Short mmCIF file of C-alpha atoms and ligand atoms in Angstrom, two decimals:
data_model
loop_
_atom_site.label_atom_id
_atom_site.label_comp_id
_atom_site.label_asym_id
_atom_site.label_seq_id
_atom_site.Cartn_x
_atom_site.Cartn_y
_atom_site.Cartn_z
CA UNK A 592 47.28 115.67 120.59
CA UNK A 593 48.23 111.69 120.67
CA UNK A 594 46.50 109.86 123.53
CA UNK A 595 48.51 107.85 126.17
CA UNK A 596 49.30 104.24 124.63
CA UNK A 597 46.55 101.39 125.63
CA UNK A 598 47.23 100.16 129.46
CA UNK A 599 47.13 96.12 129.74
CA UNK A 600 46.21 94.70 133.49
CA UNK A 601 46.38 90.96 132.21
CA UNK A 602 49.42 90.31 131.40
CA UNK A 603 51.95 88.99 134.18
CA UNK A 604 55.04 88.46 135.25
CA UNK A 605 55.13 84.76 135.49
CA UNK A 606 53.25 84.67 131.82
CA UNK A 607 56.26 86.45 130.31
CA UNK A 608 58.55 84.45 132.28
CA UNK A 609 56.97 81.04 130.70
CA UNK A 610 56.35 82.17 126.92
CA UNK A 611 56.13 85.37 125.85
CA UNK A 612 56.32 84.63 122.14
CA UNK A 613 52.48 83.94 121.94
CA UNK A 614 51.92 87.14 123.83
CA UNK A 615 54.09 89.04 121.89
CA UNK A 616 52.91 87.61 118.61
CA UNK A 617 49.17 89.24 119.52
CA UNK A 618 50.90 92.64 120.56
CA UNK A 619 52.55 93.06 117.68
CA UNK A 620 48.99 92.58 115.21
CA UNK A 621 47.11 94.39 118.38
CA UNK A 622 49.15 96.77 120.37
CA UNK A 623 52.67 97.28 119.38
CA UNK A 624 52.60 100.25 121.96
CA UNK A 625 51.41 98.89 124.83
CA UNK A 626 51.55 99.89 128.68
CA UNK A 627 52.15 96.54 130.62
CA UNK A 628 50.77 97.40 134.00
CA UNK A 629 52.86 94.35 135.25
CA UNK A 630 56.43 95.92 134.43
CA UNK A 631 55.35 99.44 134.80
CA UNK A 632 56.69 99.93 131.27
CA UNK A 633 55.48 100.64 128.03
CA UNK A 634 56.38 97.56 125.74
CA UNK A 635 57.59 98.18 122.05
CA UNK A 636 57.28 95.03 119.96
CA UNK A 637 57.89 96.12 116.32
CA UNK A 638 61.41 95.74 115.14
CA UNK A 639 60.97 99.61 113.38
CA UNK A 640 60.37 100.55 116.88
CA UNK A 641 62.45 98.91 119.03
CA UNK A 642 65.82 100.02 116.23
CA UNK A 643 64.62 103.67 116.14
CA UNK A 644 65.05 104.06 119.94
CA UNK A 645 68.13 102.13 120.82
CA UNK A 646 69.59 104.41 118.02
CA UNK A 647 67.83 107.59 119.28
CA UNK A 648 69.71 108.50 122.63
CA UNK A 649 69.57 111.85 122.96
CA UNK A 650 66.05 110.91 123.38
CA UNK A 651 65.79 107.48 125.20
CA UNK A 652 68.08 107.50 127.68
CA UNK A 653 70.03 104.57 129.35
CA UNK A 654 70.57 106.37 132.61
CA UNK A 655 67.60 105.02 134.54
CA UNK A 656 67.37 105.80 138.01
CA UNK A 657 64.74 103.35 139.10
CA UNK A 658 66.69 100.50 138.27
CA UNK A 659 68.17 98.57 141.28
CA UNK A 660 71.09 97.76 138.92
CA UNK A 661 73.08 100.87 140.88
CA UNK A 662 72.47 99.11 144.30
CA UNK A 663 73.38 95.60 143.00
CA UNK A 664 76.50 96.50 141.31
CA UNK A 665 77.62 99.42 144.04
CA UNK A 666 78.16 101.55 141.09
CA UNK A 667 76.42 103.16 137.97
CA UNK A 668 77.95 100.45 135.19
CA UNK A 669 78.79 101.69 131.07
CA UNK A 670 75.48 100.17 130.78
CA UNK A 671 73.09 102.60 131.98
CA UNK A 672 75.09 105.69 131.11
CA UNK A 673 74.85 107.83 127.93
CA UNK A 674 76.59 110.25 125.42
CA UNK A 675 80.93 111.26 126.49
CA UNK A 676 80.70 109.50 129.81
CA UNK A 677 79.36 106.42 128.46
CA UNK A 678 81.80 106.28 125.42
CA UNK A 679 84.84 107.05 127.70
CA UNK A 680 84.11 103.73 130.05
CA UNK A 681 83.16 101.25 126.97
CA UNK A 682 86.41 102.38 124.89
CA UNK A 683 88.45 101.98 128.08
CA UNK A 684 87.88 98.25 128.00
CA UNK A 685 87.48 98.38 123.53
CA UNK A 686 91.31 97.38 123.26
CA UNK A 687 90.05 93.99 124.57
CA UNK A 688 87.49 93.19 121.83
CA UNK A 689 89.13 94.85 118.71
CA UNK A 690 89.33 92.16 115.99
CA UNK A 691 93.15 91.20 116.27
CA UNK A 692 92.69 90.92 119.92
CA UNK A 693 90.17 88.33 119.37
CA UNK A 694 92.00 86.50 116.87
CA UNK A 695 95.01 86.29 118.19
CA UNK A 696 94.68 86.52 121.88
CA UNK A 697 91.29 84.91 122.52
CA UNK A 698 90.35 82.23 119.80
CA UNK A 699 92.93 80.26 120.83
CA UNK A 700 92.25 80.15 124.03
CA UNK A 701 88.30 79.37 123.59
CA UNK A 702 89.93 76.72 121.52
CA UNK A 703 91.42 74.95 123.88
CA UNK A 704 89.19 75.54 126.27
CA UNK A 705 86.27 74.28 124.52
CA UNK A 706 88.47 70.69 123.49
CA UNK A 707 89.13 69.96 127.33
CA UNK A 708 85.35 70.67 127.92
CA UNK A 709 83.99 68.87 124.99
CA UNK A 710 86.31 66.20 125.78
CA UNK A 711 85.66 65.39 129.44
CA UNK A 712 81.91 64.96 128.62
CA UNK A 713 80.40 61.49 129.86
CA UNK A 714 80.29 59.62 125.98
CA UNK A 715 77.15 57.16 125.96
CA UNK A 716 75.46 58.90 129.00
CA UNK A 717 71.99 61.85 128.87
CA UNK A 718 73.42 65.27 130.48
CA UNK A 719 72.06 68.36 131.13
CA UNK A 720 74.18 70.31 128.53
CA UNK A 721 73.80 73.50 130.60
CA UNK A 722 75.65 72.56 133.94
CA UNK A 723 77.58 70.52 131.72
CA UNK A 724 78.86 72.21 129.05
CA UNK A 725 77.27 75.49 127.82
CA UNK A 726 78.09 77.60 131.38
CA UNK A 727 81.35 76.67 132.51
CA UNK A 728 82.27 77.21 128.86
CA UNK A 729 81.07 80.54 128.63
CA UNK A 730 82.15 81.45 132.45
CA UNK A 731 85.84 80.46 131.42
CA UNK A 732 86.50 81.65 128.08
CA UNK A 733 85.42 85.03 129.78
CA UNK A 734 87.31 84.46 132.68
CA UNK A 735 90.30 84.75 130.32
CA UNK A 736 89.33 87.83 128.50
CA UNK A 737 88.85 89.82 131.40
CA UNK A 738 91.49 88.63 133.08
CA UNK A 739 90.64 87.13 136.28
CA UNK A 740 91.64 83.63 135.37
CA UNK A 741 91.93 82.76 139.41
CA UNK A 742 88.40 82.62 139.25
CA UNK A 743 86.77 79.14 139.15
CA UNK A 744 83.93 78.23 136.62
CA UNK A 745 81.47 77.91 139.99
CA UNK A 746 82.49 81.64 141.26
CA UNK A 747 82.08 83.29 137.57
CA UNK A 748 78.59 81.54 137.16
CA UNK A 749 77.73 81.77 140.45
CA UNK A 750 79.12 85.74 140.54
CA UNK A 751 77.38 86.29 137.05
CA UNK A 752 74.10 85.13 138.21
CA UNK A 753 73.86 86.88 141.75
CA UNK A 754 74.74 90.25 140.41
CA UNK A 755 71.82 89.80 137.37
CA UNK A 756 69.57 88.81 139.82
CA UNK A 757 70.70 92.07 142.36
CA UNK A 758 69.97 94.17 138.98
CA UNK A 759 66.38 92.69 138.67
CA UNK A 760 65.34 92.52 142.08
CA UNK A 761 62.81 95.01 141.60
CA UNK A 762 61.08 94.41 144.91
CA UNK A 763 63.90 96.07 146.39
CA UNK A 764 64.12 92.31 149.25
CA UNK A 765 67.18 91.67 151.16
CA UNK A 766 68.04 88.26 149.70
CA UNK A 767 69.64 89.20 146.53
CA UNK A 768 71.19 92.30 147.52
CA UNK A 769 72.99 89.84 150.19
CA UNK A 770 73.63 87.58 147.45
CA UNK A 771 75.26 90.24 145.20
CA UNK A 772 76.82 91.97 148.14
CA UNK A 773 78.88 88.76 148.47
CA UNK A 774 79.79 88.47 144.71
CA UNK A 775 80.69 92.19 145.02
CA UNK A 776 82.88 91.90 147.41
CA UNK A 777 84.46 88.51 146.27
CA UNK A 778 85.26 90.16 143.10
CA UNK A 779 86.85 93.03 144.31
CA UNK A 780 89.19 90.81 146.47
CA UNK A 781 89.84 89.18 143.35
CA UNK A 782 90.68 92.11 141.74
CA UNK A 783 92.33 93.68 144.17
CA UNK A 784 94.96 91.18 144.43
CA UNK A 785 95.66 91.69 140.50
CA UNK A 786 96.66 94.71 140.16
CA UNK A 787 100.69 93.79 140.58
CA UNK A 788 100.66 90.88 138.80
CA UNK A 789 99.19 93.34 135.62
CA UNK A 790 101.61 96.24 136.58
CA UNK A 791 104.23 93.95 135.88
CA UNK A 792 103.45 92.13 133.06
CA UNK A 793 100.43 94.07 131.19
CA UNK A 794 98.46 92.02 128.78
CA UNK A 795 95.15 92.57 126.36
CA UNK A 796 92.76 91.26 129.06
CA UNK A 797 90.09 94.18 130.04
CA UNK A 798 91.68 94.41 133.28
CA UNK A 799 95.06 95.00 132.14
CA UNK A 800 94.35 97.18 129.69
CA UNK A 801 92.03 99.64 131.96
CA UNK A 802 94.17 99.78 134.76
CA UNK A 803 97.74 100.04 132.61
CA UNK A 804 95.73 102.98 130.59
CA UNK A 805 97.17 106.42 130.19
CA UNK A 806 94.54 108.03 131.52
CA UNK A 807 92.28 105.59 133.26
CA UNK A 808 88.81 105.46 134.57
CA UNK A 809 88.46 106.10 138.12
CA UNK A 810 89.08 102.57 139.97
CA UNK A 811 85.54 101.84 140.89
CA UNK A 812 84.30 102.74 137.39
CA UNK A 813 86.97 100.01 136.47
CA UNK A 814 85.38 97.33 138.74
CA UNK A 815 81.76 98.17 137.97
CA UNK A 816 82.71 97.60 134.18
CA UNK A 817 84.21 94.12 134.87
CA UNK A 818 81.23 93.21 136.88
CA UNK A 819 78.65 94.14 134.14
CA UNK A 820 81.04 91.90 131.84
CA UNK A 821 80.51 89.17 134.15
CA UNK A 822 76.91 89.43 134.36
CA UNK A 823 76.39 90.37 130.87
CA UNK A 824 79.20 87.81 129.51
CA UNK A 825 78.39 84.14 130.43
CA UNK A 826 74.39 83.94 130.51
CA UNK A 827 74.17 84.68 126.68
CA UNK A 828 76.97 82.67 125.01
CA UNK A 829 75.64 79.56 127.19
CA UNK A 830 72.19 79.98 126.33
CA UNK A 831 73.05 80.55 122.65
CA UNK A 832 74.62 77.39 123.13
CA UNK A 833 71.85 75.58 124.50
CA UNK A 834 69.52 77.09 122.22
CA UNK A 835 71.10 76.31 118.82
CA UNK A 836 71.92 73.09 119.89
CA UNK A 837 68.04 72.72 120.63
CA UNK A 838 66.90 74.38 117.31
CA UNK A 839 69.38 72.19 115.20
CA UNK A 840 68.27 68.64 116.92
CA UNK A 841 64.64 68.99 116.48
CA UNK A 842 65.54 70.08 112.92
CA UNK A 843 67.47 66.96 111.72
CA UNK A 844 67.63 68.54 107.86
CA UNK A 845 68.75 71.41 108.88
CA UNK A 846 71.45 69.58 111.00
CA UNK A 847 72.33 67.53 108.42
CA UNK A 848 72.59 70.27 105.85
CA UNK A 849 74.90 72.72 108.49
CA UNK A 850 77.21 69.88 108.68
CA UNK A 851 77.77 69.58 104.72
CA UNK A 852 78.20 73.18 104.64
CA UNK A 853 79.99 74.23 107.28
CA UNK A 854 77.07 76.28 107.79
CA UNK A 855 77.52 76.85 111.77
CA UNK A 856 77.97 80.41 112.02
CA UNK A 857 74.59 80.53 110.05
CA UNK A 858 73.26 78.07 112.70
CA UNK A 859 74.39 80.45 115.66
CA UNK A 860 72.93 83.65 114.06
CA UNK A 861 69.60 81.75 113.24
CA UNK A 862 69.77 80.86 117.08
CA UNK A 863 70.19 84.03 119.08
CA UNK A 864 67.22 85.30 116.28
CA UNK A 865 64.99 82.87 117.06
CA UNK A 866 65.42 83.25 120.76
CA UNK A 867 67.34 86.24 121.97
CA UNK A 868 69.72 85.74 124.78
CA UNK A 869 68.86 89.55 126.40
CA UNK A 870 65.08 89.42 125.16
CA UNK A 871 64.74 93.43 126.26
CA UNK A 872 66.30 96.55 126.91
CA UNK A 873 64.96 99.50 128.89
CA UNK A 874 65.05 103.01 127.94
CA UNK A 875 64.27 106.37 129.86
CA UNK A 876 62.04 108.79 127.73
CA UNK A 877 63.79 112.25 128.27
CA UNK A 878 61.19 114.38 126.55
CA UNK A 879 57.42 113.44 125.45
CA UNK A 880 57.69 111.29 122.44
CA UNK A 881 55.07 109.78 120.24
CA UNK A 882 55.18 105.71 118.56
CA UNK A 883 53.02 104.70 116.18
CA UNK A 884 50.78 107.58 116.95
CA UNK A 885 50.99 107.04 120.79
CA UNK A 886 52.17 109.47 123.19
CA UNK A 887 55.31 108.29 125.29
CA UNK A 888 55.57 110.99 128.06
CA UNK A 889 59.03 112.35 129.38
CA UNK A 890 60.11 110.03 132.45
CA UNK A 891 58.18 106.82 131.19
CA UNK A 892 60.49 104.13 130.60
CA UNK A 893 60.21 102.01 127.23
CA UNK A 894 61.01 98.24 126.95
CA UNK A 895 62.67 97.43 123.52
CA UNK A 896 61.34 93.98 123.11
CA UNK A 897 64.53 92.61 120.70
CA UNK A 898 62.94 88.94 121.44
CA UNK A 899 59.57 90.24 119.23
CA UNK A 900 61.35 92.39 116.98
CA UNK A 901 63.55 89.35 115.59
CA UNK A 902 60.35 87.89 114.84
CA UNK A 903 58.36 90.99 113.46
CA UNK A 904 56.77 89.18 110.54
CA UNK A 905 57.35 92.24 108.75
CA UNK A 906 60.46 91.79 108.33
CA UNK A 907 60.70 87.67 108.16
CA UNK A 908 58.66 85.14 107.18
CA UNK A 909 57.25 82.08 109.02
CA UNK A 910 59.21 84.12 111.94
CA UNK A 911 58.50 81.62 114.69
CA UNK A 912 60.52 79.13 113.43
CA UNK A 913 63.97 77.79 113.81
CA UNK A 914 65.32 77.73 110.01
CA UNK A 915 69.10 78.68 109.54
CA UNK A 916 68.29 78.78 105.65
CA UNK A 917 65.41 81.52 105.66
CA UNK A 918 65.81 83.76 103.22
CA UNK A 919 66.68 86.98 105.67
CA UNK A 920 68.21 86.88 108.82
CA UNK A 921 69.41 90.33 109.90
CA UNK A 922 68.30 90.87 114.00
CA UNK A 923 68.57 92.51 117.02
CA UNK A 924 69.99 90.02 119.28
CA UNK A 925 73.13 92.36 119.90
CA UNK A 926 70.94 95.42 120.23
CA UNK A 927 72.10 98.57 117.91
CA UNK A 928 72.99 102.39 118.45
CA UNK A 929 75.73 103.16 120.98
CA UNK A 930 75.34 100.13 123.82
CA UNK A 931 75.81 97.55 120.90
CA UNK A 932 76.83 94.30 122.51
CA UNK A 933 80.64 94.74 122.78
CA UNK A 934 80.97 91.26 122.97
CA UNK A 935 79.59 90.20 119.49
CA UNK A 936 82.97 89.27 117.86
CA UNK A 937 84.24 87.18 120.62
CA UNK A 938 80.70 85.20 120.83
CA UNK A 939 80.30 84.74 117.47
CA UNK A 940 83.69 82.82 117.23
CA UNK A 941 83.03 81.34 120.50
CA UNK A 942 79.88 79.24 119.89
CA UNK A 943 79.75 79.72 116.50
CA UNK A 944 83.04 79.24 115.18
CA UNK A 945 84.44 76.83 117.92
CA UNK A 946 81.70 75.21 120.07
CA UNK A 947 79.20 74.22 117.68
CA UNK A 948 81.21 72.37 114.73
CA UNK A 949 83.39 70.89 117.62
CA UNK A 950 80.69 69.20 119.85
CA UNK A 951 78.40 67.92 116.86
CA UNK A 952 82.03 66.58 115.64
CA UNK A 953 82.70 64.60 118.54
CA UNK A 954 78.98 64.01 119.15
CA UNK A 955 77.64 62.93 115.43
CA UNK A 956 74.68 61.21 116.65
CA UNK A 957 73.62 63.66 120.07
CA UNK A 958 70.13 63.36 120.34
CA UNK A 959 67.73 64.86 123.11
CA UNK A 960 65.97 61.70 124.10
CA UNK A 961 63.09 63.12 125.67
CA UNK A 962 61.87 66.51 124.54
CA UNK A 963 59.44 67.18 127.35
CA UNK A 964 62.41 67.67 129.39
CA UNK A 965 63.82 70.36 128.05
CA UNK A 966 63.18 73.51 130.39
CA UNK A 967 62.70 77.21 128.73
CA UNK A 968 62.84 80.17 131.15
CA UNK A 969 63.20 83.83 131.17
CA UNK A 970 61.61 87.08 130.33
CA UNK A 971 64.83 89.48 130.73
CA UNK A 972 67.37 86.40 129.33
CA UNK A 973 66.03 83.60 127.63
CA UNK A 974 67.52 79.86 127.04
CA UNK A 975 66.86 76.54 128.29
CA UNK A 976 67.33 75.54 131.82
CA UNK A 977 67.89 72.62 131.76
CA UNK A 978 68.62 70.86 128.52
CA UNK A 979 69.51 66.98 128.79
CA UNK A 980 71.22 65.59 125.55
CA UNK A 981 72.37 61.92 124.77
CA UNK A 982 76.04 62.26 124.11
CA UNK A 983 76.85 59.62 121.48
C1 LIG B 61 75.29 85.51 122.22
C2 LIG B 61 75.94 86.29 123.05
C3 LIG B 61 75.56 87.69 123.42
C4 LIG B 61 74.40 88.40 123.21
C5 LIG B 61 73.14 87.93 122.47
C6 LIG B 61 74.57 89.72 123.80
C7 LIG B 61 73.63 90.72 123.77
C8 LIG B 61 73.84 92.02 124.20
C9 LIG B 61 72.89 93.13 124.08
C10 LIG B 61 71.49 93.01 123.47
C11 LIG B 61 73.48 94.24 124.59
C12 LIG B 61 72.88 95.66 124.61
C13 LIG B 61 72.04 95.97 125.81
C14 LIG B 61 71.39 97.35 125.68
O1 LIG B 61 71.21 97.88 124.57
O2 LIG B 61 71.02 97.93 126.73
C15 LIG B 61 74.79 93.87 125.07
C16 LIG B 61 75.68 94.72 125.67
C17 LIG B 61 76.92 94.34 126.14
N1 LIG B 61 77.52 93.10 125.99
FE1 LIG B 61 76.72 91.47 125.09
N2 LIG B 61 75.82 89.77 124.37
C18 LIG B 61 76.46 88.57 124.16
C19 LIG B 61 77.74 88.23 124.57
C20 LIG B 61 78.61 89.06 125.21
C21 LIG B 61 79.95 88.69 125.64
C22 LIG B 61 80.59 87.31 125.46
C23 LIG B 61 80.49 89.79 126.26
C24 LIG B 61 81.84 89.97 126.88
C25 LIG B 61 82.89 89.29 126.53
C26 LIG B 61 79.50 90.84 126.19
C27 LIG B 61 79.67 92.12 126.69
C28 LIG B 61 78.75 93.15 126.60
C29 LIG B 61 78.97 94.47 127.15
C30 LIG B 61 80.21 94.97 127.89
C31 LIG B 61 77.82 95.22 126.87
C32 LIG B 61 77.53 96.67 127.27
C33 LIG B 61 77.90 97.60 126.16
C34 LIG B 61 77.51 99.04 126.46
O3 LIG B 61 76.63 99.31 127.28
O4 LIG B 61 78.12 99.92 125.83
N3 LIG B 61 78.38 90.36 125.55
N4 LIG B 61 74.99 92.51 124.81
#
């Protein structure tokens, strides 16, 4: 009969919040099973491990109760639902992100996009390229694709983070419920006042194309959908942004070499691998399983850790480190099984096809002057928070 998996009471919250990689580094040789009395989960920190379950759903479940994503978002999302039901909401909004759709209909527009941004950037002065760059960026360019253009950069970001914060408010306190509350109800407004303007002249934006369907998804399944796109949408492709950038200037060969080659979608990939935008994923055991000889009871809920499985040094070598020209670099940053990030294709050409060759072409020399002053964050989502650059 396996035994429960080993129970840590060390670890914290603000630890993982800092720098997990050191942490997970040790679970991985020590524990890869591991109950982290902190989270109240059982962390998985092997990339076998963390694959196997995101591809095993009849088994781990996405449907977790406990979460207060339900409260924050006022509705059970695509995200934490499984089997028919889940893959009836994600192909209502799969028109959006099918690769023609991207090419034709969104490129372009992260095109321009990205040339006013990267153009109205101070020349000769230090920014912080988050504020500055990186999030209204990402916030427009999805803006677009969903099809709520009337948004501003400051409601998307400012919509995107509320509702991420309502999701991980785990001490159930009033503040961030009244925070997402207000981006809630801002966004339906939004989208309320849409719906003609789509009637009449339909389009390949997710909203358009869910609410034009044949047979569509009941309206509030509709608006829950768009709001996990908002809050799942902007926070990765702008710290992707802000973390290649980071990875490239401290590694001035590598920059140099990426620029010969054209070598930037290499440079992204490398990026979200190194440090993973969504760093985990939770899971609901539905029956008693058993990891690595560990017993995972029915009801316990697993965290996939995709942030230590990209840097399993089974599978890579001299993992912790930022080098676009290692030998392997297959990872997890877009999850696998059914809840694959839908998004991939349009992020990929977004920062890694657009942003990146255009800002270190208008930019040849950006520099981060002071190192010390860049800012990493997050145990959920990862990136730097504050990231100034020399723009020159
Ligand atoms: C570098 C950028 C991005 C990264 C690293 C990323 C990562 C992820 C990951 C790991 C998941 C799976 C979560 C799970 O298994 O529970 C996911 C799901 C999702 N992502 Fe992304 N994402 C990115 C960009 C985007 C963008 C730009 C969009 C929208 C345009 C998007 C839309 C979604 C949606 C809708 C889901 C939910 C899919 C489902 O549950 O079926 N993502 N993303």
């Amino acid at each position: 009969m396996p035994k429960l998996a080993p129970l840590d009471e060390k670890i914290t919250l603000d630890q993982l919040a800092l720098n997990p990689y050191p942490i997970y580094q040790r679970l991985r040789q020590e524990s890869p099973v591991l109950r982290v009395k902190a989270t109240g989960r059982t962390f998985l920190t092997k990339a076998a491990d963390t694959q196997y379950v995101k591809g095993a759903p009849e088994l781990f479940s996405s449907d977790d109760p406990n979460t207060p994503m339900q409260r924050a978002f006022w509705a059970q999302t695509l995200m934490r639902k499984d089997g028919a039901e889940h893959r009836r909401e994600r192909m209502a909004m799969a028109g959006s992100f099918k690769p023609q759709v991207v090419e034709n209909d969104w490129v372009p527009r992260y095109q321009q996009i990205a040339e006013e941004y990267v153009s109205r950037l101070p020349r000769g002065q230090v920014v912080d390229l988050f504020p500055a760059l990186a999030g209204p960026y990402s916030a427009r360019g999805l803006a677009v694709l969903l099809g709520m253009e009337e948004a501003s950069d400051e409601q998307m970001q400012r919509w995107s983070q509320a509702l991420i914060d309502g999701a991980g408010n785990f001490a159930w306190a009033d503040e961030p419920f009244a925070r997402s509350d207000k981006a809630n109800e801002e966004v339906h407004s939004l989208l309320d006042s849409l719906h003609s303007k789509y009637q009449a002249a339909p389009d390949n934006t997710a909203f358009s194309l869910m609410i034009n369907a044949d047979e569509p998804i009941e309206l509030k399944q509709i608006y829950a959908n768009i709001k996990i796109a908002i809050g799942g949408g902007i926070n990765e492709p702008r710290d992707a942004i802000n973390t290649v950038v980071y990875g490239l200037l401290t590694n001035p060969d590598q920059l140099e070499e990426v620029k010969r080659c054209n070598d930037w979608s290499k440079a992204f990939e490398e990026g979200i691998r190194w440090v993973a935008p969504i760093q985990v994923s939770s899971r609901v055991v539905k029956e008693d399983a058993e990891i690595r000889g560990c017993l995972i009871p029915k009801g316990d809920t697993v965290m996939t850790i995709q942030a230590s499985a990209n840097r399993d040094e089974e599978v890579y070598e001299n993992a912790e480190a930022y080098d676009v020209y290692r030998a392997k670099c297959r990872h997890q940053a877009f999850g696998n099984g059914p809840h694959m990030c839908q998004g991939n294709r349009v992020a990929r050409h977004a920062v890694g096809e657009i942003m990146l060759p255009l800002l270190f072409d208008r930019f040849p020399n950006l520099s981060i002057p002071d190192d010390s002053k860049v800012l990493w964050r997050g145990f959920g989502f990862r990136g730097p928070v504050q990231i100034p650059v020399l723009l020159h």
